[in-house]
mmCIF file of C-alpha atoms in Angstrom:
data_model
loop_
_atom_site.group_PDB
_atom_site.id
_atom_site.type_symbol
_atom_site.label_atom_id
_atom_site.label_comp_id
_atom_site.label_asym_id
_atom_site.label_seq_id
_atom_site.Cartn_x
_atom_site.Cartn_y
_atom_site.Cartn_z
ATOM 1 C CA MET A 1 -27.931 5.456 48.093
ATOM 2 C CA ARG A 2 -28.087 3.130 45.076
ATOM 3 C CA HIS A 3 -30.836 0.527 44.726
ATOM 4 C CA ALA A 4 -28.328 -2.308 45.236
ATOM 5 C CA THR A 5 -27.491 -0.925 48.681
ATOM 6 C CA LEU A 6 -31.180 -0.670 49.535
ATOM 7 C CA LEU A 7 -31.661 -4.249 48.399
ATOM 8 C CA ARG A 8 -28.941 -5.507 50.709
ATOM 9 C CA THR A 9 -30.281 -3.431 53.592
ATOM 10 C CA GLY A 10 -33.611 -5.121 53.002
ATOM 11 C CA LEU A 11 -31.934 -8.501 52.978
ATOM 12 C CA SER A 12 -30.265 -7.780 56.293
ATOM 13 C CA ALA A 13 -33.669 -6.969 57.720
ATOM 14 C CA LEU A 14 -35.052 -10.167 56.237
ATOM 15 C CA LEU A 15 -32.393 -12.132 58.097
ATOM 16 C CA LEU A 16 -33.715 -10.832 61.383
ATOM 17 C CA VAL A 17 -37.333 -11.387 60.423
ATOM 18 C CA GLY A 18 -36.563 -14.864 59.061
ATOM 19 C CA ALA A 19 -34.732 -15.891 62.214
ATOM 20 C CA TRP A 20 -37.660 -14.668 64.316
ATOM 21 C CA ALA A 21 -40.310 -16.280 62.143
ATOM 22 C CA ALA A 22 -38.405 -19.577 62.028
ATOM 23 C CA ALA A 23 -39.074 -20.186 65.719
ATOM 24 C CA GLY A 24 -41.762 -22.837 65.979
ATOM 25 C CA PRO A 25 -43.540 -24.327 68.995
ATOM 26 C CA SER A 26 -41.093 -25.755 71.514
ATOM 27 C CA SER A 27 -40.916 -29.521 71.985
ATOM 28 C CA ALA A 28 -42.108 -31.247 75.133
ATOM 29 C CA SER A 29 -38.531 -31.628 76.376
ATOM 30 C CA ALA A 30 -37.423 -28.083 75.519
ATOM 31 C CA ALA A 31 -37.541 -25.037 77.711
ATOM 32 C CA PRO A 32 -40.334 -22.613 76.774
ATOM 33 C CA THR A 33 -37.837 -20.090 75.348
ATOM 34 C CA GLU A 34 -36.039 -22.602 73.086
ATOM 35 C CA SER A 35 -36.964 -23.261 69.472
ATOM 36 C CA ALA A 36 -35.351 -24.977 66.481
ATOM 37 C CA PRO A 37 -34.690 -23.143 63.229
ATOM 38 C CA ALA A 38 -36.956 -23.964 60.323
ATOM 39 C CA PRO A 39 -35.426 -26.632 58.022
ATOM 40 C CA ALA A 40 -35.752 -24.340 55.013
ATOM 41 C CA SER A 41 -37.400 -21.156 53.846
ATOM 42 C CA ALA A 42 -40.982 -21.180 52.619
ATOM 43 C CA ALA A 43 -39.681 -20.533 49.098
ATOM 44 C CA LEU A 44 -37.440 -23.588 49.122
ATOM 45 C CA LEU A 45 -40.221 -25.790 50.492
ATOM 46 C CA THR A 46 -42.611 -24.455 47.846
ATOM 47 C CA ALA A 47 -40.072 -25.204 45.118
ATOM 48 C CA MET A 48 -39.599 -28.749 46.414
ATOM 49 C CA GLN A 49 -43.353 -29.303 46.447
ATOM 50 C CA ARG A 50 -43.609 -28.073 42.859
ATOM 51 C CA ASP A 51 -40.630 -29.973 41.441
ATOM 52 C CA PHE A 52 -40.993 -33.233 43.404
ATOM 53 C CA GLY A 53 -44.797 -33.366 43.521
ATOM 54 C CA ILE A 54 -44.862 -33.741 47.306
ATOM 55 C CA SER A 55 -46.602 -32.020 50.207
ATOM 56 C CA GLU A 56 -45.018 -29.473 52.529
ATOM 57 C CA SER A 57 -44.798 -32.006 55.374
ATOM 58 C CA GLU A 58 -43.160 -34.515 53.029
ATOM 59 C CA ALA A 59 -40.625 -31.873 51.985
ATOM 60 C CA VAL A 60 -39.806 -31.104 55.635
ATOM 61 C CA THR A 61 -39.442 -34.827 56.395
ATOM 62 C CA ARG A 62 -37.194 -35.375 53.377
ATOM 63 C CA LEU A 63 -34.898 -32.533 54.374
ATOM 64 C CA ALA A 64 -34.620 -33.986 57.894
ATOM 65 C CA ASP A 65 -33.802 -37.462 56.507
ATOM 66 C CA GLU A 66 -31.219 -36.026 54.133
ATOM 67 C CA LYS A 67 -29.601 -34.044 56.940
ATOM 68 C CA LYS A 68 -29.180 -37.290 58.911
ATOM 69 C CA ALA A 69 -27.746 -39.049 55.860
ATOM 70 C CA THR A 70 -25.290 -36.214 55.233
ATOM 71 C CA ALA A 71 -24.033 -36.404 58.822
ATOM 72 C CA LEU A 72 -23.866 -40.220 58.716
ATOM 73 C CA GLU A 73 -21.899 -40.615 55.469
ATOM 74 C CA PRO A 74 -18.354 -39.940 56.829
ATOM 75 C CA LYS A 75 -19.017 -42.189 59.848
ATOM 76 C CA ALA A 76 -20.282 -45.025 57.631
ATOM 77 C CA GLN A 77 -17.288 -44.624 55.299
ATOM 78 C CA ARG A 78 -14.915 -45.009 58.226
ATOM 79 C CA ALA A 79 -16.804 -48.129 59.306
ATOM 80 C CA ALA A 80 -16.464 -49.652 55.824
ATOM 81 C CA GLY A 81 -12.731 -48.958 55.650
ATOM 82 C CA SER A 82 -10.978 -50.152 52.491
ATOM 83 C CA ALA A 83 -14.174 -52.002 51.462
ATOM 84 C CA PHE A 84 -16.023 -48.692 50.932
ATOM 85 C CA GLY A 85 -17.620 -48.606 47.491
ATOM 86 C CA GLY A 86 -19.485 -45.284 47.670
ATOM 87 C CA ALA A 87 -22.755 -44.065 49.175
ATOM 88 C CA TRP A 88 -26.059 -42.490 48.195
ATOM 89 C CA PHE A 89 -29.375 -41.381 49.727
ATOM 90 C CA ASP A 90 -32.371 -43.599 48.897
ATOM 91 C CA ALA A 91 -35.558 -41.510 48.852
ATOM 92 C CA THR A 92 -37.754 -44.629 49.128
ATOM 93 C CA SER A 93 -36.151 -46.096 52.250
ATOM 94 C CA ARG A 94 -35.256 -42.559 53.451
ATOM 95 C CA LYS A 95 -31.817 -43.848 54.455
ATOM 96 C CA LEU A 96 -28.196 -43.641 53.410
ATOM 97 C CA VAL A 97 -27.061 -46.681 51.396
ATOM 98 C CA VAL A 98 -23.386 -47.641 51.577
ATOM 99 C CA ALA A 99 -21.754 -49.957 49.045
ATOM 100 C CA VAL A 100 -19.081 -52.361 50.347
ATOM 101 C CA THR A 101 -16.913 -54.917 48.578
ATOM 102 C CA ASP A 102 -16.563 -57.172 51.607
ATOM 103 C CA ALA A 103 -19.649 -58.694 53.246
ATOM 104 C CA ASP A 104 -17.696 -58.972 56.500
ATOM 105 C CA SER A 105 -17.691 -55.174 56.824
ATOM 106 C CA ALA A 106 -21.459 -54.895 56.328
ATOM 107 C CA GLY A 107 -22.215 -55.367 60.001
ATOM 108 C CA ALA A 108 -20.102 -52.414 61.079
ATOM 109 C CA VAL A 109 -21.746 -50.187 58.475
ATOM 110 C CA ARG A 110 -25.252 -51.248 59.545
ATOM 111 C CA ALA A 111 -24.294 -50.617 63.163
ATOM 112 C CA ALA A 112 -23.372 -47.088 62.140
ATOM 113 C CA GLY A 113 -26.961 -46.630 60.918
ATOM 114 C CA ALA A 114 -26.772 -47.104 57.127
ATOM 115 C CA ASP A 115 -28.209 -49.671 54.744
ATOM 116 C CA VAL A 116 -25.678 -51.825 52.910
ATOM 117 C CA ARG A 117 -25.234 -53.121 49.366
ATOM 118 C CA VAL A 118 -22.395 -55.513 48.461
ATOM 119 C CA VAL A 119 -20.685 -54.547 45.182
ATOM 120 C CA GLU A 120 -17.746 -55.703 43.094
ATOM 121 C CA HIS A 121 -15.486 -52.648 43.053
ATOM 122 C CA SER A 122 -14.284 -50.309 45.800
ATOM 123 C CA ALA A 123 -14.529 -46.528 45.539
ATOM 124 C CA ARG A 124 -10.749 -46.378 45.263
ATOM 125 C CA GLN A 125 -10.775 -48.760 42.275
ATOM 126 C CA LEU A 126 -13.559 -46.825 40.561
ATOM 127 C CA ASP A 127 -11.859 -43.476 41.169
ATOM 128 C CA ALA A 128 -8.661 -44.895 39.645
ATOM 129 C CA ALA A 129 -10.590 -46.079 36.572
ATOM 130 C CA LYS A 130 -12.188 -42.654 36.186
ATOM 131 C CA ALA A 131 -8.793 -40.971 36.476
ATOM 132 C CA ARG A 132 -7.547 -43.120 33.584
ATOM 133 C CA ILE A 133 -10.583 -42.082 31.522
ATOM 134 C CA ASP A 134 -9.932 -38.434 32.444
ATOM 135 C CA ALA A 135 -6.582 -38.768 30.676
ATOM 136 C CA LEU A 136 -8.337 -39.592 27.374
ATOM 137 C CA SER A 137 -9.397 -36.976 24.828
ATOM 138 C CA ALA A 138 -13.189 -37.075 24.510
ATOM 139 C CA PRO A 139 -15.075 -36.215 21.303
ATOM 140 C CA ASP A 140 -18.060 -33.843 21.370
ATOM 141 C CA GLY A 141 -20.501 -36.764 21.319
ATOM 142 C CA VAL A 142 -19.390 -37.841 24.808
ATOM 143 C CA SER A 143 -21.282 -35.770 27.364
ATOM 144 C CA SER A 144 -19.668 -36.702 30.684
ATOM 145 C CA TRP A 145 -18.508 -39.532 32.919
ATOM 146 C CA HIS A 146 -18.651 -40.228 36.635
ATOM 147 C CA VAL A 147 -18.286 -42.940 39.258
ATOM 148 C CA ASP A 148 -21.649 -44.551 40.052
ATOM 149 C CA PRO A 149 -21.530 -46.514 43.333
ATOM 150 C CA ALA A 150 -24.942 -48.128 42.754
ATOM 151 C CA SER A 151 -23.768 -49.883 39.554
ATOM 152 C CA SER A 152 -20.170 -50.153 40.824
ATOM 153 C CA SER A 153 -18.896 -48.759 37.547
ATOM 154 C CA VAL A 154 -17.898 -45.592 35.737
ATOM 155 C CA VAL A 155 -20.931 -44.334 33.817
ATOM 156 C CA VAL A 156 -20.061 -42.771 30.458
ATOM 157 C CA ASN A 157 -22.876 -40.581 29.139
ATOM 158 C CA VAL A 158 -23.090 -40.367 25.349
ATOM 159 C CA VAL A 159 -25.340 -38.042 23.324
ATOM 160 C CA ALA A 160 -27.993 -40.379 21.896
ATOM 161 C CA SER A 161 -27.686 -39.108 18.322
ATOM 162 C CA GLU A 162 -23.893 -39.621 18.401
ATOM 163 C CA GLN A 163 -23.761 -43.188 19.742
ATOM 164 C CA ARG A 164 -22.689 -44.661 16.378
ATOM 165 C CA ASP A 165 -20.081 -42.002 15.675
ATOM 166 C CA ASN A 166 -16.683 -43.618 15.117
ATOM 167 C CA ASP A 167 -14.870 -41.262 17.504
ATOM 168 C CA VAL A 168 -17.446 -41.884 20.225
ATOM 169 C CA ARG A 169 -17.218 -45.645 19.793
ATOM 170 C CA ALA A 170 -13.422 -45.479 19.919
ATOM 171 C CA PHE A 171 -13.542 -43.430 23.137
ATOM 172 C CA VAL A 172 -15.950 -45.885 24.777
ATOM 173 C CA ALA A 173 -13.699 -48.803 23.780
ATOM 174 C CA LYS A 174 -10.678 -47.117 25.395
ATOM 175 C CA ALA A 175 -12.770 -46.266 28.464
ATOM 176 C CA ARG A 176 -13.705 -49.939 28.884
ATOM 177 C CA GLU A 177 -10.006 -50.803 28.906
ATOM 178 C CA ALA A 178 -9.582 -48.405 31.846
ATOM 179 C CA GLY A 179 -12.026 -50.243 34.101
ATOM 180 C CA PRO A 180 -15.690 -51.208 34.592
ATOM 181 C CA VAL A 181 -17.824 -48.948 32.384
ATOM 182 C CA THR A 182 -21.561 -48.540 31.870
ATOM 183 C CA VAL A 183 -22.686 -46.504 28.856
ATOM 184 C CA LYS A 184 -25.850 -44.406 29.058
ATOM 185 C CA ALA A 185 -27.530 -42.153 26.504
ATOM 186 C CA THR A 186 -28.290 -38.500 27.194
ATOM 187 C CA ALA A 187 -30.524 -36.215 25.177
ATOM 188 C CA GLU A 188 -28.135 -33.343 24.483
ATOM 189 C CA ALA A 189 -24.528 -32.225 24.860
ATOM 190 C CA PRO A 190 -23.769 -30.022 27.889
ATOM 191 C CA ARG A 191 -23.246 -26.279 27.565
ATOM 192 C CA THR A 192 -22.506 -23.487 30.011
ATOM 193 C CA PHE A 193 -25.341 -21.214 31.138
ATOM 194 C CA ALA A 194 -23.899 -17.749 30.647
ATOM 195 C CA ALA A 195 -25.967 -15.312 28.572
ATOM 196 C CA GLY A 196 -25.697 -12.042 26.693
ATOM 197 C CA THR A 197 -26.655 -8.800 28.414
ATOM 198 C CA VAL A 198 -30.415 -8.674 29.061
ATOM 199 C CA GLY A 199 -32.677 -7.129 31.696
ATOM 200 C CA GLY A 200 -33.323 -8.746 35.084
ATOM 201 C CA ASP A 201 -31.297 -9.223 38.241
ATOM 202 C CA PRO A 202 -27.783 -10.109 37.045
ATOM 203 C CA TYR A 203 -24.192 -9.304 37.460
ATOM 204 C CA TYR A 204 -22.289 -8.405 34.328
ATOM 205 C CA THR A 205 -18.787 -8.965 33.027
ATOM 206 C CA GLY A 206 -18.463 -7.249 29.671
ATOM 207 C CA ASN A 207 -21.530 -8.361 27.744
ATOM 208 C CA VAL A 208 -21.953 -11.588 29.752
ATOM 209 C CA ARG A 209 -24.659 -12.001 32.389
ATOM 210 C CA CYS A 210 -24.278 -14.545 35.179
ATOM 211 C CA SER A 211 -25.617 -15.131 38.703
ATOM 212 C CA ILE A 212 -24.123 -14.676 42.152
ATOM 213 C CA GLY A 213 -23.370 -17.937 43.951
ATOM 214 C CA PHE A 214 -22.669 -17.626 47.676
ATOM 215 C CA SER A 215 -21.407 -14.798 49.833
ATOM 216 C CA VAL A 216 -17.959 -15.260 51.316
ATOM 217 C CA HIS A 217 -16.172 -12.871 53.631
ATOM 218 C CA GLY A 218 -14.948 -10.200 51.236
ATOM 219 C CA GLY A 219 -16.952 -11.159 48.168
ATOM 220 C CA PHE A 220 -18.867 -13.945 46.466
ATOM 221 C CA VAL A 221 -18.146 -17.159 44.558
ATOM 222 C CA THR A 222 -19.458 -17.899 41.083
ATOM 223 C CA ALA A 223 -18.612 -19.774 37.862
ATOM 224 C CA GLY A 224 -15.202 -19.442 36.239
ATOM 225 C CA HIS A 225 -16.522 -19.272 32.688
ATOM 226 C CA CYS A 226 -18.294 -16.005 33.566
ATOM 227 C CA GLY A 227 -15.060 -13.999 33.645
ATOM 228 C CA GLY A 228 -11.278 -14.078 33.914
ATOM 229 C CA ALA A 229 -9.063 -12.854 36.749
ATOM 230 C CA GLY A 230 -8.902 -9.063 36.828
ATOM 231 C CA GLN A 231 -12.104 -8.438 34.886
ATOM 232 C CA SER A 232 -14.474 -5.889 36.388
ATOM 233 C CA VAL A 233 -17.953 -6.842 37.576
ATOM 234 C CA ARG A 234 -21.081 -4.663 37.537
ATOM 235 C CA GLY A 235 -24.318 -5.142 39.423
ATOM 236 C CA TRP A 236 -27.783 -5.330 37.906
ATOM 237 C CA ASP A 237 -28.008 -1.526 38.108
ATOM 238 C CA GLY A 238 -24.714 -1.019 36.278
ATOM 239 C CA SER A 239 -22.768 0.088 39.350
ATOM 240 C CA ALA A 240 -19.321 -1.379 40.027
ATOM 241 C CA ILE A 241 -19.160 -4.317 42.460
ATOM 242 C CA GLY A 242 -15.516 -5.406 42.248
ATOM 243 C CA ASN A 243 -13.241 -7.624 40.169
ATOM 244 C CA PHE A 244 -12.618 -11.312 39.575
ATOM 245 C CA GLN A 245 -9.854 -12.111 42.053
ATOM 246 C CA GLY A 246 -9.404 -15.654 40.781
ATOM 247 C CA SER A 247 -10.953 -17.716 37.986
ATOM 248 C CA SER A 248 -10.454 -21.159 36.456
ATOM 249 C CA PHE A 249 -12.137 -22.602 33.329
ATOM 250 C CA PRO A 250 -11.968 -25.183 31.791
ATOM 251 C CA GLY A 251 -10.449 -27.890 34.000
ATOM 252 C CA ASN A 252 -12.455 -26.267 36.796
ATOM 253 C CA ASP A 253 -15.404 -23.889 36.679
ATOM 254 C CA TYR A 254 -15.056 -21.612 39.672
ATOM 255 C CA ALA A 255 -14.195 -18.032 40.490
ATOM 256 C CA TRP A 256 -14.542 -15.424 43.188
ATOM 257 C CA VAL A 257 -15.254 -11.710 43.055
ATOM 258 C CA ASN A 258 -14.365 -9.138 45.692
ATOM 259 C CA VAL A 259 -17.098 -6.806 46.914
ATOM 260 C CA ALA A 260 -16.480 -3.058 47.293
ATOM 261 C CA ASN A 261 -17.947 0.263 46.110
ATOM 262 C CA GLY A 262 -20.791 0.294 48.662
ATOM 263 C CA TRP A 263 -21.825 -3.354 48.171
ATOM 264 C CA TRP A 264 -21.575 -5.901 50.966
ATOM 265 C CA THR A 265 -22.432 -9.551 51.572
ATOM 266 C CA VAL A 266 -25.185 -11.317 53.474
ATOM 267 C CA PRO A 267 -25.500 -15.076 54.219
ATOM 268 C CA VAL A 268 -28.564 -15.767 52.089
ATOM 269 C CA VAL A 269 -29.453 -17.261 48.742
ATOM 270 C CA LEU A 270 -31.267 -14.419 46.997
ATOM 271 C CA GLY A 271 -34.888 -14.742 45.933
ATOM 272 C CA TRP A 272 -34.425 -11.932 43.396
ATOM 273 C CA GLY A 273 -37.369 -10.021 44.894
ATOM 274 C CA THR A 274 -39.989 -12.656 44.039
ATOM 275 C CA VAL A 275 -39.551 -15.302 46.778
ATOM 276 C CA SER A 276 -38.242 -15.161 50.323
ATOM 277 C CA ASP A 277 -34.523 -15.702 50.813
ATOM 278 C CA GLN A 278 -32.878 -18.843 52.197
ATOM 279 C CA LEU A 279 -30.445 -18.522 55.094
ATOM 280 C CA VAL A 280 -27.083 -20.241 54.544
ATOM 281 C CA ARG A 281 -25.823 -21.972 57.689
ATOM 282 C CA GLY A 282 -22.970 -24.130 56.356
ATOM 283 C CA SER A 283 -21.652 -26.201 53.468
ATOM 284 C CA ASN A 284 -22.049 -29.846 54.464
ATOM 285 C CA GLU A 285 -22.130 -31.838 51.219
ATOM 286 C CA ALA A 286 -25.399 -33.692 50.531
ATOM 287 C CA PRO A 287 -25.155 -37.330 49.348
ATOM 288 C CA VAL A 288 -26.138 -38.660 45.940
ATOM 289 C CA GLY A 289 -29.937 -39.028 45.859
ATOM 290 C CA ALA A 290 -30.597 -36.047 48.132
ATOM 291 C CA SER A 291 -32.846 -33.168 47.099
ATOM 292 C CA ILE A 292 -31.187 -29.965 45.982
ATOM 293 C CA CYS A 293 -32.468 -26.580 44.805
ATOM 294 C CA ARG A 294 -31.000 -23.867 42.608
ATOM 295 C CA SER A 295 -31.444 -20.110 42.444
ATOM 296 C CA GLY A 296 -30.453 -18.145 39.359
ATOM 297 C CA SER A 297 -31.148 -14.778 37.803
ATOM 298 C CA THR A 298 -33.035 -16.226 34.817
ATOM 299 C CA THR A 299 -35.197 -19.085 36.107
ATOM 300 C CA ARG A 300 -35.063 -18.391 39.883
ATOM 301 C CA TRP A 301 -35.994 -21.381 42.092
ATOM 302 C CA HIS A 302 -35.999 -24.960 40.812
ATOM 303 C CA CYS A 303 -35.365 -28.234 42.619
ATOM 304 C CA GLY A 304 -34.277 -31.777 41.816
ATOM 305 C CA ARG A 305 -31.967 -34.540 43.022
ATOM 306 C CA VAL A 306 -28.221 -35.054 43.228
ATOM 307 C CA LEU A 307 -27.516 -37.597 40.471
ATOM 308 C CA ALA A 308 -23.730 -38.050 40.615
ATOM 309 C CA LYS A 309 -20.556 -36.619 42.071
ATOM 310 C CA ASN A 310 -17.010 -36.220 40.775
ATOM 311 C CA GLU A 311 -18.264 -36.221 37.197
ATOM 312 C CA THR A 312 -16.090 -35.012 34.339
ATOM 313 C CA VAL A 313 -18.148 -32.805 31.992
ATOM 314 C CA ASN A 314 -17.033 -32.473 28.378
ATOM 315 C CA TYR A 315 -17.935 -28.917 27.323
ATOM 316 C CA SER A 316 -16.977 -27.644 23.875
ATOM 317 C CA GLN A 317 -14.415 -25.380 25.609
ATOM 318 C CA GLY A 318 -12.792 -28.370 27.337
ATOM 319 C CA ALA A 319 -13.377 -30.888 30.121
ATOM 320 C CA VAL A 320 -14.240 -29.775 33.669
ATOM 321 C CA HIS A 321 -13.546 -32.173 36.531
ATOM 322 C CA GLN A 322 -15.054 -32.974 39.948
ATOM 323 C CA MET A 323 -18.518 -31.689 39.085
ATOM 324 C CA THR A 324 -21.822 -32.686 40.717
ATOM 325 C CA LYS A 325 -24.689 -33.605 38.390
ATOM 326 C CA THR A 326 -28.300 -32.825 39.302
ATOM 327 C CA SER A 327 -31.754 -33.231 37.774
ATOM 328 C CA VAL A 328 -32.403 -29.489 38.248
ATOM 329 C CA CYS A 329 -33.072 -27.402 35.147
ATOM 330 C CA ALA A 330 -31.304 -24.154 34.259
ATOM 331 C CA GLU A 331 -31.060 -21.650 31.408
ATOM 332 C CA GLY A 332 -28.761 -18.949 30.066
ATOM 333 C CA GLY A 333 -27.835 -16.404 32.726
ATOM 334 C CA ASP A 334 -28.185 -18.905 35.607
ATOM 335 C CA SER A 335 -24.440 -19.673 35.491
ATOM 336 C CA GLY A 336 -22.677 -19.084 38.768
ATOM 337 C CA GLY A 337 -25.914 -19.225 40.777
ATOM 338 C CA SER A 338 -26.526 -21.035 44.048
ATOM 339 C CA PHE A 339 -27.148 -24.740 44.592
ATOM 340 C CA ILE A 340 -28.403 -25.371 48.131
ATOM 341 C CA SER A 341 -29.699 -28.395 50.056
ATOM 342 C CA GLY A 342 -31.772 -27.356 53.065
ATOM 343 C CA ASP A 343 -29.672 -24.585 54.568
ATOM 344 C CA GLN A 344 -26.347 -25.995 53.364
ATOM 345 C CA ALA A 345 -24.493 -24.436 50.424
ATOM 346 C CA GLN A 346 -23.598 -27.039 47.782
ATOM 347 C CA GLY A 347 -22.098 -25.369 44.723
ATOM 348 C CA VAL A 348 -22.275 -22.844 41.898
ATOM 349 C CA THR A 349 -24.117 -23.501 38.639
ATOM 350 C CA SER A 350 -21.819 -24.435 35.766
ATOM 351 C CA GLY A 351 -23.824 -25.777 32.820
ATOM 352 C CA GLY A 352 -26.011 -28.571 31.556
ATOM 353 C CA TRP A 353 -28.535 -29.413 28.889
ATOM 354 C CA GLY A 354 -32.255 -28.772 28.425
ATOM 355 C CA ASN A 355 -34.296 -25.926 29.907
ATOM 356 C CA CYS A 356 -36.926 -25.255 32.551
ATOM 357 C CA SER A 357 -39.839 -25.869 30.160
ATOM 358 C CA SER A 358 -38.947 -29.355 28.987
ATOM 359 C CA GLY A 359 -36.498 -30.318 31.764
ATOM 360 C CA GLY A 360 -32.854 -31.274 31.685
ATOM 361 C CA GLU A 361 -29.772 -31.777 33.850
ATOM 362 C CA THR A 362 -27.382 -29.245 35.381
ATOM 363 C CA TRP A 363 -23.909 -29.544 36.927
ATOM 364 C CA HIS A 364 -22.474 -27.487 39.758
ATOM 365 C CA GLN A 365 -18.931 -26.971 40.976
ATOM 366 C CA PRO A 366 -18.866 -27.922 44.684
ATOM 367 C CA VAL A 367 -18.542 -24.857 46.894
ATOM 368 C CA ASN A 368 -16.110 -26.422 49.371
ATOM 369 C CA GLU A 369 -13.601 -26.947 46.559
ATOM 370 C CA ILE A 370 -13.826 -23.238 45.693
ATOM 371 C CA LEU A 371 -13.438 -22.166 49.330
ATOM 372 C CA ASN A 372 -10.382 -24.385 49.775
ATOM 373 C CA ARG A 373 -8.796 -23.334 46.485
ATOM 374 C CA TYR A 374 -8.880 -19.618 47.291
ATOM 375 C CA GLY A 375 -8.740 -19.766 51.095
ATOM 376 C CA LEU A 376 -12.189 -18.225 51.429
ATOM 377 C CA ARG A 377 -14.641 -18.415 54.339
ATOM 378 C CA LEU A 378 -18.342 -18.883 53.620
ATOM 379 C CA HIS A 379 -20.561 -16.147 55.072
ATOM 380 C CA THR A 380 -23.080 -18.042 57.232
ATOM 381 C CA ALA A 381 -26.057 -17.085 59.370
#
């Protein structure tokens, strides 16, 4: 039996142990045999403590607050109706904040349980402005752009050293004609996080190393720039896993790989043998401002915050749409790896700038978009 099979057998055992160990003391109102699952694995909580500078109890509390905000967001959006201007999680107030264009709708949103901020533009107006900017051709000095509900504008991120470039200035001028725009400087241009073949815990396509994202029934999802449809995939030990069944990049950055040849899937985010694994129980999308953690074959566990959604990222290979930006770091070989918030799958690592020594930002392709595109079903615990 190959080592990869032994690894997955071990992971299956860990699922049972993790489910047993997650049972805490029962509450006063619960029957003695009932217990709630732990909000996250010890590894995820440790990573949050390290990257946010908070205690374990603060990490547990934050995850609970974010879970409430995630569940509340669709209800609050319905309450706001056409006045909805976007939403985000505020770590200070520990509540979901909903932007509205009409003060008369604020009461209904507050009654739903969210805080309210009155803004100038609705989410529909901002999305339309962003769509017009998406139709423009961006120069390399423009990093990305996304709708920012807090500023009620489309934020265009420009590489600081390229701000005076004529092509960049021309793009920004055209973007302003499309709608309300705020320009911000970023340190570096984005790049994808694939890497050449090196040792570690990877999967390989040709001489490219990337990371597994999330298990689905029949395979796993990952980044599209890691391989094209039909290409074969090998495990860390060189044994055949399967093939890319679908892949899209640029425009999108997602793909899925079938699993065969003695490999199978388990509903966990892998700790790569150094930290305990995180159970995956669903794919509810966390709001802007929520904490999020990433696992990859190069830098393993790192955490940060969700900074923006539906951002268009301008890679050198072409623009990729509907991405989620985070403050989590990543490095070469982390591409395709898992982004998770609590026990909810969020997306697969695409690219970014910086590294895990000096910091940076990383984008992920939302997992629900990948599941819907290929008709896949997430493997959950």
